[in-house]
Steps between C-alpha positions, in 0.01 A plus 500: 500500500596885451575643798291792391210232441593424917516878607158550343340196653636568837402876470131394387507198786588749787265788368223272495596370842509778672189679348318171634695474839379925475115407461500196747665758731299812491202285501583246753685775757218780453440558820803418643697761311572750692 
């Protein structure tokens, strides 16, 4: 593999982690944010 095809899949596989870990977060921890 390119390691440009690796950069972009890691870059894509941590953005969409951490949107999701983001949601589950700020929905889970509403009221507990503070």
């Amino acid at each position: 593999m390119h390691p440009m095809i690796v950069v972009a899949a890691a870059l894509i596989l941590v953005g969409i982690t951490g949107a999701a870990m983001y949601a589950i977060a700020s929905r889970h921890d509403k009221s507990n944010s503070g």
